[in-house]
mmCIF file with all atom_site columns, C-alpha atoms and ligand atoms in Angstrom:
data_model
loop_
_atom_site.group_PDB
_atom_site.id
_atom_site.type_symbol
_atom_site.label_atom_id
_atom_site.label_alt_id
_atom_site.label_comp_id
_atom_site.label_asym_id
_atom_site.label_entity_id
_atom_site.label_seq_id
_atom_site.pdbx_PDB_ins_code
_atom_site.Cartn_x
_atom_site.Cartn_y
_atom_site.Cartn_z
_atom_site.occupancy
_atom_site.B_iso_or_equiv
_atom_site.pdbx_formal_charge
_atom_site.auth_seq_id
_atom_site.auth_comp_id
_atom_site.auth_asym_id
_atom_site.auth_atom_id
_atom_site.pdbx_PDB_model_num
ATOM   1   C  CA  . UNK C 1 1   ? 0.230   0.160  0.223   1.00 52.00 ? 259 UNK C CA  1
ATOM   2   C  CA  . UNK C 1 2   ? 1.235   3.185  -0.451  1.00 54.00 ? 260 UNK C CA  1
ATOM   3   C  CA  . UNK C 1 3   ? 2.384   5.495  2.460   1.00 60.00 ? 261 UNK C CA  1
ATOM   4   C  CA  . UNK C 1 4   ? 0.851   8.691  3.086   1.00 54.00 ? 262 UNK C CA  1
ATOM   5   C  CA  . UNK C 1 5   ? 4.355   10.191 2.556   1.00 66.00 ? 263 UNK C CA  1
ATOM   6   C  CA  . UNK C 1 6   ? 4.060   9.365  -0.976  1.00 63.00 ? 264 UNK C CA  1
ATOM   7   C  CA  . UNK C 1 7   ? 0.744   10.044 -1.867  1.00 54.00 ? 265 UNK C CA  1
ATOM   8   C  CA  . UNK C 1 8   ? 1.326   13.250 -0.678  1.00 54.00 ? 266 UNK C CA  1
ATOM   9   C  CA  . UNK C 1 9   ? 4.146   14.114 -2.915  1.00 61.00 ? 267 UNK C CA  1
ATOM   10  C  CA  . UNK C 1 10  ? 2.563   12.282 -5.634  1.00 56.00 ? 268 UNK C CA  1
ATOM   11  C  CA  . UNK C 1 11  ? -0.984  14.757 -5.069  1.00 51.00 ? 269 UNK C CA  1
ATOM   12  C  CA  . UNK C 1 12  ? 2.050   17.898 -4.862  1.00 52.00 ? 270 UNK C CA  1
ATOM   13  C  CA  . UNK C 1 13  ? 3.639   16.692 -7.846  1.00 54.00 ? 271 UNK C CA  1
ATOM   14  C  CA  . UNK C 1 14  ? 0.093   16.520 -9.725  1.00 51.00 ? 272 UNK C CA  1
ATOM   15  C  CA  . UNK C 1 15  ? -1.011  19.729 -8.175  1.00 51.00 ? 273 UNK C CA  1
ATOM   16  C  CA  . UNK C 1 16  ? 2.139   21.183 -9.087  1.00 53.00 ? 274 UNK C CA  1
ATOM   17  C  CA  . UNK C 1 17  ? 1.831   19.389 -13.214 1.00 57.00 ? 275 UNK C CA  1
ATOM   18  C  CA  . UNK C 1 18  ? -2.128  20.768 -12.861 1.00 69.00 ? 276 UNK C CA  1
ATOM   19  C  CA  . UNK C 1 19  ? -1.814  24.451 -12.022 1.00 88.00 ? 277 UNK C CA  1
ATOM   20  C  CA  . UNK C 1 20  ? -2.064  27.014 -14.424 1.00 95.00 ? 278 UNK C CA  1
ATOM   21  C  CA  . UNK C 1 21  ? 0.483   29.819 -15.068 1.00 97.00 ? 279 UNK C CA  1
ATOM   22  C  CA  . UNK C 1 22  ? -0.772  32.961 -15.265 1.00 98.00 ? 280 UNK C CA  1
ATOM   23  C  CA  . UNK C 1 23  ? 0.638   35.082 -18.421 1.00 98.00 ? 281 UNK C CA  1
ATOM   24  C  CA  . UNK C 1 24  ? -1.461  38.006 -18.265 1.00 98.00 ? 282 UNK C CA  1
ATOM   25  C  CA  . UNK C 1 25  ? -0.673  41.278 -16.619 1.00 98.00 ? 283 UNK C CA  1
ATOM   26  C  CA  . UNK C 1 26  ? -3.068  43.250 -14.426 1.00 97.00 ? 284 UNK C CA  1
ATOM   27  C  CA  . UNK C 1 27  ? -5.049  45.765 -15.171 1.00 97.00 ? 285 UNK C CA  1
ATOM   28  C  CA  . UNK C 1 28  ? -5.639  49.021 -13.140 1.00 97.00 ? 286 UNK C CA  1
ATOM   29  C  CA  . UNK C 1 29  ? -6.270  52.790 -13.766 1.00 97.00 ? 287 UNK C CA  1
ATOM   30  C  CA  . UNK C 1 30  ? -2.869  54.126 -15.107 1.00 96.00 ? 288 UNK C CA  1
ATOM   31  C  CA  . UNK C 1 31  ? -1.780  50.809 -16.551 1.00 97.00 ? 289 UNK C CA  1
ATOM   32  C  CA  . UNK C 1 32  ? 0.632   51.177 -19.611 1.00 97.00 ? 290 UNK C CA  1
ATOM   33  C  CA  . UNK C 1 33  ? -0.995  51.469 -23.399 1.00 97.00 ? 291 UNK C CA  1
ATOM   34  C  CA  . UNK C 1 34  ? 0.033   51.759 -26.345 1.00 96.00 ? 292 UNK C CA  1
ATOM   35  C  CA  . UNK C 1 35  ? 1.038   55.494 -27.168 1.00 95.00 ? 293 UNK C CA  1
ATOM   36  C  CA  . UNK C 1 36  ? -1.690  57.201 -28.078 1.00 93.00 ? 294 UNK C CA  1
ATOM   37  C  CA  . UNK C 1 37  ? -4.693  54.940 -26.911 1.00 95.00 ? 295 UNK C CA  1
ATOM   38  C  CA  . UNK C 1 38  ? -6.943  55.750 -24.480 1.00 96.00 ? 296 UNK C CA  1
ATOM   39  C  CA  . UNK C 1 39  ? -6.484  54.897 -20.528 1.00 97.00 ? 297 UNK C CA  1
ATOM   40  C  CA  . UNK C 1 40  ? -7.758  51.916 -18.850 1.00 98.00 ? 298 UNK C CA  1
ATOM   41  C  CA  . UNK C 1 41  ? -10.826 53.710 -16.734 1.00 98.00 ? 299 UNK C CA  1
ATOM   42  C  CA  . UNK C 1 42  ? -13.596 51.546 -13.975 1.00 97.00 ? 300 UNK C CA  1
ATOM   43  C  CA  . UNK C 1 43  ? -16.350 54.003 -12.792 1.00 97.00 ? 301 UNK C CA  1
ATOM   44  C  CA  . UNK C 1 44  ? -18.418 52.545 -9.919  1.00 97.00 ? 302 UNK C CA  1
ATOM   45  C  CA  . UNK C 1 45  ? -21.813 52.150 -11.048 1.00 98.00 ? 303 UNK C CA  1
ATOM   46  C  CA  . UNK C 1 46  ? -23.367 50.672 -7.760  1.00 98.00 ? 304 UNK C CA  1
ATOM   47  C  CA  . UNK C 1 47  ? -22.164 50.230 -4.319  1.00 98.00 ? 305 UNK C CA  1
ATOM   48  C  CA  . UNK C 1 48  ? -23.099 47.809 -1.159  1.00 98.00 ? 306 UNK C CA  1
ATOM   49  C  CA  . UNK C 1 49  ? -23.020 50.563 0.432   1.00 98.00 ? 307 UNK C CA  1
ATOM   50  C  CA  . UNK C 1 50  ? -26.001 52.177 -1.624  1.00 98.00 ? 308 UNK C CA  1
ATOM   51  C  CA  . UNK C 1 51  ? -27.160 49.973 -3.742  1.00 98.00 ? 309 UNK C CA  1
ATOM   52  C  CA  . UNK C 1 52  ? -26.483 46.742 -1.855  1.00 98.00 ? 310 UNK C CA  1
ATOM   53  C  CA  . UNK C 1 53  ? -24.180 45.469 -4.511  1.00 98.00 ? 311 UNK C CA  1
ATOM   54  C  CA  . UNK C 1 54  ? -20.982 46.748 -6.528  1.00 98.00 ? 312 UNK C CA  1
ATOM   55  C  CA  . UNK C 1 55  ? -21.129 46.999 -10.239 1.00 98.00 ? 313 UNK C CA  1
ATOM   56  C  CA  . UNK C 1 56  ? -18.274 49.035 -12.306 1.00 98.00 ? 314 UNK C CA  1
ATOM   57  C  CA  . UNK C 1 57  ? -18.227 50.614 -15.661 1.00 98.00 ? 315 UNK C CA  1
ATOM   58  C  CA  . UNK C 1 58  ? -14.692 49.628 -17.007 1.00 98.00 ? 316 UNK C CA  1
ATOM   59  C  CA  . UNK C 1 59  ? -13.754 51.494 -20.103 1.00 98.00 ? 317 UNK C CA  1
ATOM   60  C  CA  . UNK C 1 60  ? -10.803 50.375 -22.000 1.00 97.00 ? 318 UNK C CA  1
ATOM   61  C  CA  . UNK C 1 61  ? -9.465  49.787 -25.795 1.00 98.00 ? 319 UNK C CA  1
ATOM   62  C  CA  . UNK C 1 62  ? -9.485  46.547 -27.538 1.00 98.00 ? 320 UNK C CA  1
ATOM   63  C  CA  . UNK C 1 63  ? -5.459  46.186 -27.275 1.00 98.00 ? 321 UNK C CA  1
ATOM   64  C  CA  . UNK C 1 64  ? -4.915  46.898 -23.621 1.00 98.00 ? 322 UNK C CA  1
ATOM   65  C  CA  . UNK C 1 65  ? -2.881  45.096 -21.210 1.00 98.00 ? 323 UNK C CA  1
ATOM   66  C  CA  . UNK C 1 66  ? -2.993  41.278 -22.716 1.00 98.00 ? 324 UNK C CA  1
ATOM   67  C  CA  . UNK C 1 67  ? -4.451  40.592 -25.779 1.00 98.00 ? 325 UNK C CA  1
ATOM   68  C  CA  . UNK C 1 68  ? -4.687  39.599 -29.169 1.00 98.00 ? 326 UNK C CA  1
ATOM   69  C  CA  . UNK C 1 69  ? -4.958  41.011 -32.514 1.00 98.00 ? 327 UNK C CA  1
ATOM   70  C  CA  . UNK C 1 70  ? -7.119  39.852 -35.065 1.00 98.00 ? 328 UNK C CA  1
ATOM   71  C  CA  . UNK C 1 71  ? -6.243  40.284 -38.675 1.00 98.00 ? 329 UNK C CA  1
ATOM   72  C  CA  . UNK C 1 72  ? -9.287  43.091 -39.414 1.00 98.00 ? 330 UNK C CA  1
ATOM   73  C  CA  . UNK C 1 73  ? -6.625  45.330 -36.787 1.00 98.00 ? 331 UNK C CA  1
ATOM   74  C  CA  . UNK C 1 74  ? -4.656  45.984 -40.131 1.00 98.00 ? 332 UNK C CA  1
ATOM   75  C  CA  . UNK C 1 75  ? -7.077  44.498 -42.686 1.00 98.00 ? 333 UNK C CA  1
ATOM   76  C  CA  . UNK C 1 76  ? -10.762 46.008 -43.565 1.00 97.00 ? 334 UNK C CA  1
ATOM   77  C  CA  . UNK C 1 77  ? -11.744 42.767 -44.798 1.00 97.00 ? 335 UNK C CA  1
ATOM   78  C  CA  . UNK C 1 78  ? -9.384  40.719 -42.303 1.00 98.00 ? 336 UNK C CA  1
ATOM   79  C  CA  . UNK C 1 79  ? -11.270 38.251 -39.906 1.00 98.00 ? 337 UNK C CA  1
ATOM   80  C  CA  . UNK C 1 80  ? -12.636 39.766 -36.701 1.00 98.00 ? 338 UNK C CA  1
ATOM   81  C  CA  . UNK C 1 81  ? -12.170 38.215 -33.444 1.00 98.00 ? 339 UNK C CA  1
ATOM   82  C  CA  . UNK C 1 82  ? -15.361 36.671 -33.197 1.00 98.00 ? 340 UNK C CA  1
ATOM   83  C  CA  . UNK C 1 83  ? -14.656 34.938 -36.515 1.00 98.00 ? 341 UNK C CA  1
ATOM   84  C  CA  . UNK C 1 84  ? -11.769 32.852 -35.052 1.00 97.00 ? 342 UNK C CA  1
ATOM   85  C  CA  . UNK C 1 85  ? -12.041 29.329 -34.496 1.00 96.00 ? 343 UNK C CA  1
ATOM   86  C  CA  . UNK C 1 86  ? -12.242 29.224 -30.558 1.00 92.00 ? 344 UNK C CA  1
ATOM   87  C  CA  . UNK C 1 87  ? -9.182  26.091 -31.245 1.00 96.00 ? 345 UNK C CA  1
ATOM   88  C  CA  . UNK C 1 88  ? -6.688  28.692 -32.720 1.00 97.00 ? 346 UNK C CA  1
ATOM   89  C  CA  . UNK C 1 89  ? -5.965  30.173 -29.394 1.00 98.00 ? 347 UNK C CA  1
ATOM   90  C  CA  . UNK C 1 90  ? -5.123  27.167 -27.490 1.00 98.00 ? 348 UNK C CA  1
ATOM   91  C  CA  . UNK C 1 91  ? -2.143  24.684 -28.474 1.00 98.00 ? 349 UNK C CA  1
ATOM   92  C  CA  . UNK C 1 92  ? 1.617   23.875 -27.316 1.00 98.00 ? 350 UNK C CA  1
ATOM   93  C  CA  . UNK C 1 93  ? 3.238   26.646 -26.646 1.00 98.00 ? 351 UNK C CA  1
ATOM   94  C  CA  . UNK C 1 94  ? 7.115   26.850 -28.717 1.00 98.00 ? 352 UNK C CA  1
ATOM   95  C  CA  . UNK C 1 95  ? 8.747   29.361 -26.637 1.00 98.00 ? 353 UNK C CA  1
ATOM   96  C  CA  . UNK C 1 96  ? 12.246  31.120 -28.045 1.00 97.00 ? 354 UNK C CA  1
ATOM   97  C  CA  . UNK C 1 97  ? 14.510  32.426 -26.036 1.00 97.00 ? 355 UNK C CA  1
ATOM   98  C  CA  . UNK C 1 98  ? 15.465  36.030 -27.242 1.00 98.00 ? 356 UNK C CA  1
ATOM   99  C  CA  . UNK C 1 99  ? 16.464  37.438 -23.749 1.00 98.00 ? 357 UNK C CA  1
ATOM   100 C  CA  . UNK C 1 100 ? 19.945  38.343 -25.023 1.00 98.00 ? 358 UNK C CA  1
ATOM   101 C  CA  . UNK C 1 101 ? 18.263  41.306 -27.194 1.00 98.00 ? 359 UNK C CA  1
ATOM   102 C  CA  . UNK C 1 102 ? 19.287  44.536 -26.529 1.00 98.00 ? 360 UNK C CA  1
ATOM   103 C  CA  . UNK C 1 103 ? 16.292  47.529 -26.445 1.00 98.00 ? 361 UNK C CA  1
ATOM   104 C  CA  . UNK C 1 104 ? 15.206  48.374 -29.523 1.00 97.00 ? 362 UNK C CA  1
ATOM   105 C  CA  . UNK C 1 105 ? 17.419  45.481 -31.166 1.00 98.00 ? 363 UNK C CA  1
ATOM   106 C  CA  . UNK C 1 106 ? 15.943  43.317 -33.646 1.00 98.00 ? 364 UNK C CA  1
ATOM   107 C  CA  . UNK C 1 107 ? 14.639  39.706 -33.357 1.00 98.00 ? 365 UNK C CA  1
ATOM   108 C  CA  . UNK C 1 108 ? 16.139  38.629 -36.850 1.00 98.00 ? 366 UNK C CA  1
ATOM   109 C  CA  . UNK C 1 109 ? 15.643  34.662 -38.469 1.00 98.00 ? 367 UNK C CA  1
ATOM   110 C  CA  . UNK C 1 110 ? 18.987  33.838 -37.147 1.00 98.00 ? 368 UNK C CA  1
ATOM   111 C  CA  . UNK C 1 111 ? 17.916  33.852 -33.720 1.00 98.00 ? 369 UNK C CA  1
ATOM   112 C  CA  . UNK C 1 112 ? 14.619  31.805 -34.593 1.00 98.00 ? 370 UNK C CA  1
ATOM   113 C  CA  . UNK C 1 113 ? 16.294  29.021 -36.626 1.00 97.00 ? 371 UNK C CA  1
ATOM   114 C  CA  . UNK C 1 114 ? 17.493  26.874 -33.602 1.00 96.00 ? 372 UNK C CA  1
ATOM   115 C  CA  . UNK C 1 115 ? 13.927  26.610 -33.233 1.00 97.00 ? 373 UNK C CA  1
ATOM   116 C  CA  . UNK C 1 116 ? 13.007  25.770 -36.771 1.00 97.00 ? 374 UNK C CA  1
ATOM   117 C  CA  . UNK C 1 117 ? 12.185  22.143 -36.849 1.00 96.00 ? 375 UNK C CA  1
ATOM   118 C  CA  . UNK C 1 118 ? 9.924   22.795 -33.961 1.00 97.00 ? 376 UNK C CA  1
ATOM   119 C  CA  . UNK C 1 119 ? 7.869   25.222 -35.714 1.00 97.00 ? 377 UNK C CA  1
ATOM   120 C  CA  . UNK C 1 120 ? 4.674   23.744 -37.137 1.00 95.00 ? 378 UNK C CA  1
ATOM   121 C  CA  . UNK C 1 121 ? 1.010   24.637 -37.769 1.00 94.00 ? 379 UNK C CA  1
ATOM   122 C  CA  . UNK C 1 122 ? -0.434  23.516 -34.079 1.00 95.00 ? 380 UNK C CA  1
ATOM   123 C  CA  . UNK C 1 123 ? 2.167   25.381 -32.154 1.00 98.00 ? 381 UNK C CA  1
ATOM   124 C  CA  . UNK C 1 124 ? 1.618   28.936 -30.393 1.00 98.00 ? 382 UNK C CA  1
ATOM   125 C  CA  . UNK C 1 125 ? 5.095   30.669 -31.137 1.00 98.00 ? 383 UNK C CA  1
ATOM   126 C  CA  . UNK C 1 126 ? 6.158   32.495 -27.680 1.00 98.00 ? 384 UNK C CA  1
ATOM   127 C  CA  . UNK C 1 127 ? 8.745   35.509 -28.183 1.00 98.00 ? 385 UNK C CA  1
ATOM   128 C  CA  . UNK C 1 128 ? 10.499  35.565 -24.715 1.00 98.00 ? 386 UNK C CA  1
ATOM   129 C  CA  . UNK C 1 129 ? 12.292  38.634 -24.493 1.00 98.00 ? 387 UNK C CA  1
ATOM   130 C  CA  . UNK C 1 130 ? 12.077  39.379 -21.057 1.00 98.00 ? 388 UNK C CA  1
ATOM   131 C  CA  . UNK C 1 131 ? 10.849  42.359 -21.608 1.00 98.00 ? 389 UNK C CA  1
ATOM   132 C  CA  . UNK C 1 132 ? 7.736   42.220 -19.164 1.00 98.00 ? 390 UNK C CA  1
ATOM   133 C  CA  . UNK C 1 133 ? 9.848   42.842 -16.088 1.00 98.00 ? 391 UNK C CA  1
ATOM   134 C  CA  . UNK C 1 134 ? 10.070  46.587 -17.428 1.00 98.00 ? 392 UNK C CA  1
ATOM   135 C  CA  . UNK C 1 135 ? 6.324   47.024 -17.701 1.00 98.00 ? 393 UNK C CA  1
ATOM   136 C  CA  . UNK C 1 136 ? 4.514   50.357 -16.824 1.00 97.00 ? 394 UNK C CA  1
ATOM   137 C  CA  . UNK C 1 137 ? 8.142   51.666 -16.852 1.00 97.00 ? 395 UNK C CA  1
ATOM   138 C  CA  . UNK C 1 138 ? 9.030   53.914 -19.762 1.00 97.00 ? 396 UNK C CA  1
ATOM   139 C  CA  . UNK C 1 139 ? 11.950  51.175 -20.298 1.00 98.00 ? 397 UNK C CA  1
ATOM   140 C  CA  . UNK C 1 140 ? 8.955   48.856 -21.512 1.00 98.00 ? 398 UNK C CA  1
ATOM   141 C  CA  . UNK C 1 141 ? 8.769   50.839 -24.936 1.00 98.00 ? 399 UNK C CA  1
ATOM   142 C  CA  . UNK C 1 142 ? 12.521  50.057 -25.305 1.00 97.00 ? 400 UNK C CA  1
ATOM   143 C  CA  . UNK C 1 143 ? 11.529  46.085 -26.213 1.00 98.00 ? 401 UNK C CA  1
ATOM   144 C  CA  . UNK C 1 144 ? 13.123  44.034 -28.940 1.00 98.00 ? 402 UNK C CA  1
ATOM   145 C  CA  . UNK C 1 145 ? 11.071  43.538 -32.174 1.00 98.00 ? 403 UNK C CA  1
ATOM   146 C  CA  . UNK C 1 146 ? 10.141  41.004 -34.510 1.00 98.00 ? 404 UNK C CA  1
ATOM   147 C  CA  . UNK C 1 147 ? 12.279  41.390 -38.083 1.00 98.00 ? 405 UNK C CA  1
ATOM   148 C  CA  . UNK C 1 148 ? 9.245   41.530 -40.686 1.00 98.00 ? 406 UNK C CA  1
ATOM   149 C  CA  . UNK C 1 149 ? 11.064  39.076 -42.657 1.00 98.00 ? 407 UNK C CA  1
ATOM   150 C  CA  . UNK C 1 150 ? 11.697  36.253 -40.321 1.00 98.00 ? 408 UNK C CA  1
ATOM   151 C  CA  . UNK C 1 151 ? 7.836   36.938 -39.190 1.00 98.00 ? 409 UNK C CA  1
ATOM   152 C  CA  . UNK C 1 152 ? 7.192   35.829 -42.980 1.00 98.00 ? 410 UNK C CA  1
ATOM   153 C  CA  . UNK C 1 153 ? 9.831   32.477 -42.229 1.00 98.00 ? 411 UNK C CA  1
ATOM   154 C  CA  . UNK C 1 154 ? 7.713   32.066 -39.521 1.00 98.00 ? 412 UNK C CA  1
ATOM   155 C  CA  . UNK C 1 155 ? 4.500   32.279 -41.265 1.00 98.00 ? 413 UNK C CA  1
ATOM   156 C  CA  . UNK C 1 156 ? 6.025   29.974 -43.939 1.00 97.00 ? 414 UNK C CA  1
ATOM   157 C  CA  . UNK C 1 157 ? 6.446   27.007 -41.481 1.00 97.00 ? 415 UNK C CA  1
ATOM   158 C  CA  . UNK C 1 158 ? 2.951   27.484 -41.027 1.00 97.00 ? 416 UNK C CA  1
ATOM   159 C  CA  . UNK C 1 159 ? 2.686   29.181 -37.386 1.00 98.00 ? 417 UNK C CA  1
ATOM   160 C  CA  . UNK C 1 160 ? -0.139  31.342 -37.507 1.00 97.00 ? 418 UNK C CA  1
ATOM   161 C  CA  . UNK C 1 161 ? 0.060   32.397 -33.752 1.00 98.00 ? 419 UNK C CA  1
ATOM   162 C  CA  . UNK C 1 162 ? 3.026   34.704 -32.585 1.00 98.00 ? 420 UNK C CA  1
ATOM   163 C  CA  . UNK C 1 163 ? 3.060   36.030 -29.169 1.00 98.00 ? 421 UNK C CA  1
ATOM   164 C  CA  . UNK C 1 164 ? 5.265   38.283 -26.949 1.00 98.00 ? 422 UNK C CA  1
ATOM   165 C  CA  . UNK C 1 165 ? 6.231   39.604 -23.484 1.00 98.00 ? 423 UNK C CA  1
ATOM   166 C  CA  . UNK C 1 166 ? 6.594   43.019 -24.661 1.00 98.00 ? 424 UNK C CA  1
ATOM   167 C  CA  . UNK C 1 167 ? 4.063   46.224 -26.283 1.00 98.00 ? 425 UNK C CA  1
ATOM   168 C  CA  . UNK C 1 168 ? 4.085   45.155 -30.173 1.00 98.00 ? 426 UNK C CA  1
ATOM   169 C  CA  . UNK C 1 169 ? 6.042   42.694 -32.150 1.00 98.00 ? 427 UNK C CA  1
ATOM   170 C  CA  . UNK C 1 170 ? 7.145   45.582 -34.588 1.00 98.00 ? 428 UNK C CA  1
ATOM   171 C  CA  . UNK C 1 171 ? 9.166   48.246 -33.012 1.00 97.00 ? 429 UNK C CA  1
ATOM   172 C  CA  . UNK C 1 172 ? 7.119   51.099 -30.092 1.00 97.00 ? 430 UNK C CA  1
ATOM   173 C  CA  . UNK C 1 173 ? 7.591   54.905 -30.997 1.00 95.00 ? 431 UNK C CA  1
ATOM   174 C  CA  . UNK C 1 174 ? 6.542   57.132 -28.398 1.00 92.00 ? 432 UNK C CA  1
ATOM   175 C  CA  . UNK C 1 175 ? 6.328   60.468 -30.545 1.00 88.00 ? 433 UNK C CA  1
ATOM   176 C  CA  . UNK C 1 176 ? 3.998   59.433 -32.641 1.00 83.00 ? 434 UNK C CA  1
ATOM   177 C  CA  . UNK C 1 177 ? 5.738   58.365 -35.331 1.00 89.00 ? 435 UNK C CA  1
ATOM   178 C  CA  . UNK C 1 178 ? 6.719   54.659 -36.637 1.00 88.00 ? 436 UNK C CA  1
ATOM   179 C  CA  . UNK C 1 179 ? 9.697   52.632 -36.632 1.00 89.00 ? 437 UNK C CA  1
ATOM   180 C  CA  . UNK C 1 180 ? 11.441  52.018 -39.675 1.00 90.00 ? 438 UNK C CA  1
ATOM   181 C  CA  . UNK C 1 181 ? 9.308   48.678 -40.352 1.00 93.00 ? 439 UNK C CA  1
ATOM   182 C  CA  . UNK C 1 182 ? 6.286   50.296 -39.684 1.00 94.00 ? 440 UNK C CA  1
ATOM   183 C  CA  . UNK C 1 183 ? 3.771   47.783 -38.749 1.00 97.00 ? 441 UNK C CA  1
ATOM   184 C  CA  . UNK C 1 184 ? 5.510   45.083 -41.145 1.00 98.00 ? 442 UNK C CA  1
ATOM   185 C  CA  . UNK C 1 185 ? 5.484   42.274 -38.742 1.00 98.00 ? 443 UNK C CA  1
ATOM   186 C  CA  . UNK C 1 186 ? 1.707   43.078 -38.101 1.00 98.00 ? 444 UNK C CA  1
ATOM   187 C  CA  . UNK C 1 187 ? 1.010   43.433 -41.992 1.00 98.00 ? 445 UNK C CA  1
ATOM   188 C  CA  . UNK C 1 188 ? 2.652   40.316 -42.484 1.00 98.00 ? 446 UNK C CA  1
ATOM   189 C  CA  . UNK C 1 189 ? 1.280   37.866 -39.401 1.00 98.00 ? 447 UNK C CA  1
ATOM   190 C  CA  . UNK C 1 190 ? -2.628  39.381 -39.525 1.00 98.00 ? 448 UNK C CA  1
ATOM   191 C  CA  . UNK C 1 191 ? -2.034  39.173 -43.931 1.00 98.00 ? 449 UNK C CA  1
ATOM   192 C  CA  . UNK C 1 192 ? -1.553  35.709 -43.415 1.00 98.00 ? 450 UNK C CA  1
ATOM   193 C  CA  . UNK C 1 193 ? -4.638  35.447 -41.176 1.00 97.00 ? 451 UNK C CA  1
ATOM   194 C  CA  . UNK C 1 194 ? -2.275  34.856 -38.145 1.00 98.00 ? 452 UNK C CA  1
ATOM   195 C  CA  . UNK C 1 195 ? -3.392  36.082 -34.800 1.00 98.00 ? 453 UNK C CA  1
ATOM   196 C  CA  . UNK C 1 196 ? -0.533  38.364 -32.404 1.00 98.00 ? 454 UNK C CA  1
ATOM   197 C  CA  . UNK C 1 197 ? -0.380  38.281 -28.390 1.00 98.00 ? 455 UNK C CA  1
ATOM   198 C  CA  . UNK C 1 198 ? 1.173   41.379 -26.929 1.00 98.00 ? 456 UNK C CA  1
ATOM   199 C  CA  . UNK C 1 199 ? 1.966   42.131 -23.330 1.00 98.00 ? 457 UNK C CA  1
ATOM   200 C  CA  . UNK C 1 200 ? 1.879   38.823 -22.216 1.00 98.00 ? 458 UNK C CA  1
ATOM   201 C  CA  . UNK C 1 201 ? 4.510   37.927 -18.867 1.00 98.00 ? 459 UNK C CA  1
ATOM   202 C  CA  . UNK C 1 202 ? 5.763   34.998 -17.012 1.00 98.00 ? 460 UNK C CA  1
ATOM   203 C  CA  . UNK C 1 203 ? 7.397   33.423 -19.879 1.00 98.00 ? 461 UNK C CA  1
ATOM   204 C  CA  . UNK C 1 204 ? 10.159  32.332 -18.151 1.00 97.00 ? 462 UNK C CA  1
ATOM   205 C  CA  . UNK C 1 205 ? 8.532   30.231 -16.297 1.00 97.00 ? 463 UNK C CA  1
ATOM   206 C  CA  . UNK C 1 206 ? 7.548   27.490 -19.463 1.00 96.00 ? 464 UNK C CA  1
ATOM   207 C  CA  . UNK C 1 207 ? 11.870  27.884 -19.658 1.00 89.00 ? 465 UNK C CA  1
ATOM   208 C  CA  . UNK C 1 208 ? 12.728  24.354 -20.055 1.00 87.00 ? 466 UNK C CA  1
ATOM   209 C  CA  . UNK C 1 209 ? 9.164   22.618 -20.240 1.00 91.00 ? 467 UNK C CA  1
ATOM   210 C  CA  . UNK C 1 210 ? 5.977   20.958 -22.318 1.00 95.00 ? 468 UNK C CA  1
ATOM   211 C  CA  . UNK C 1 211 ? 3.326   23.413 -22.155 1.00 97.00 ? 469 UNK C CA  1
ATOM   212 C  CA  . UNK C 1 212 ? -0.257  24.418 -23.646 1.00 97.00 ? 470 UNK C CA  1
ATOM   213 C  CA  . UNK C 1 213 ? -1.278  27.969 -23.823 1.00 98.00 ? 471 UNK C CA  1
ATOM   214 C  CA  . UNK C 1 214 ? -4.590  29.352 -23.671 1.00 98.00 ? 472 UNK C CA  1
ATOM   215 C  CA  . UNK C 1 215 ? -5.157  33.257 -25.321 1.00 98.00 ? 473 UNK C CA  1
ATOM   216 C  CA  . UNK C 1 216 ? -9.013  32.935 -25.087 1.00 98.00 ? 474 UNK C CA  1
ATOM   217 C  CA  . UNK C 1 217 ? -10.352 36.506 -26.210 1.00 98.00 ? 475 UNK C CA  1
ATOM   218 C  CA  . UNK C 1 218 ? -13.941 37.769 -25.421 1.00 97.00 ? 476 UNK C CA  1
ATOM   219 C  CA  . UNK C 1 219 ? -16.023 36.855 -27.857 1.00 97.00 ? 477 UNK C CA  1
ATOM   220 C  CA  . UNK C 1 220 ? -16.883 40.500 -29.019 1.00 98.00 ? 478 UNK C CA  1
ATOM   221 C  CA  . UNK C 1 221 ? -18.503 40.679 -32.727 1.00 98.00 ? 479 UNK C CA  1
ATOM   222 C  CA  . UNK C 1 222 ? -16.384 42.625 -35.256 1.00 98.00 ? 480 UNK C CA  1
ATOM   223 C  CA  . UNK C 1 223 ? -13.881 43.510 -33.047 1.00 98.00 ? 481 UNK C CA  1
ATOM   224 C  CA  . UNK C 1 224 ? -10.126 43.774 -33.914 1.00 98.00 ? 482 UNK C CA  1
ATOM   225 C  CA  . UNK C 1 225 ? -8.756  42.532 -31.088 1.00 98.00 ? 483 UNK C CA  1
ATOM   226 C  CA  . UNK C 1 226 ? -9.601  41.481 -27.584 1.00 98.00 ? 484 UNK C CA  1
ATOM   227 C  CA  . UNK C 1 227 ? -7.983  41.439 -23.776 1.00 98.00 ? 485 UNK C CA  1
ATOM   228 C  CA  . UNK C 1 228 ? -7.738  37.522 -23.028 1.00 98.00 ? 486 UNK C CA  1
ATOM   229 C  CA  . UNK C 1 229 ? -6.533  36.299 -19.503 1.00 98.00 ? 487 UNK C CA  1
ATOM   230 C  CA  . UNK C 1 230 ? -3.461  33.981 -20.802 1.00 98.00 ? 488 UNK C CA  1
ATOM   231 C  CA  . UNK C 1 231 ? -2.327  31.383 -19.277 1.00 98.00 ? 489 UNK C CA  1
ATOM   232 C  CA  . UNK C 1 232 ? -0.538  28.027 -19.683 1.00 98.00 ? 490 UNK C CA  1
ATOM   233 C  CA  . UNK C 1 233 ? -0.418  24.263 -17.929 1.00 97.00 ? 491 UNK C CA  1
ATOM   234 C  CA  . UNK C 1 234 ? 2.193   21.674 -18.297 1.00 94.00 ? 492 UNK C CA  1
ATOM   235 C  CA  . UNK C 1 235 ? 1.109   18.808 -20.504 1.00 86.00 ? 493 UNK C CA  1
HETATM 236 ZN ZN1 . ZN  F 2 .   ? -2.742  44.793 -30.429 1.00 59.93 ? 650 ZN  F ZN1 1
#
């Protein structure tokens, strides 16, 4: 018969295996948004003291906090968030370590090539820049960003979902301008009917393991993106 100690250890390790890892940032007033985007606000509508129950109105853009971009973010005839099959957002994670990249350095195909054989249509590619450490600071805008040509190669491999723990897959400028490549990566990925997830966090926790990831958005009819509560769990 199994001892109490070993059954406890087994339960603990099962709990560890099953316990999901949160890949989402908190939303709160003052939370960092893309330059020019509206701020996140939450306003009480009812309060327990006055009404006996609490209700708030929240206001945010479709690209606030941890979120996904639908093809219609850049393409008028592109799929909207409600038109994308549910299964697109739940797949095994392929985490690519690009933490060696410096502020505003480009992530090139050479950085991704070692993972080429694992790039298949049934994985979600997660670019681990480590930039989530700078969330809600000015340095968060200085993130490394993907080369559009590398994005094209990723699409060629069949991948349709790319996530990043940074503000954008393209360069983020804070003066109202766009970087040298413009929104080139958005154009390539969303133009290939792909999905982009931005402002992920905690990708370090996925290092060295085999994980499923969920990026399920709200079912927002006609919308170009949606906040998500992204998470991963050990397979
Ligand atoms: Zn977005």
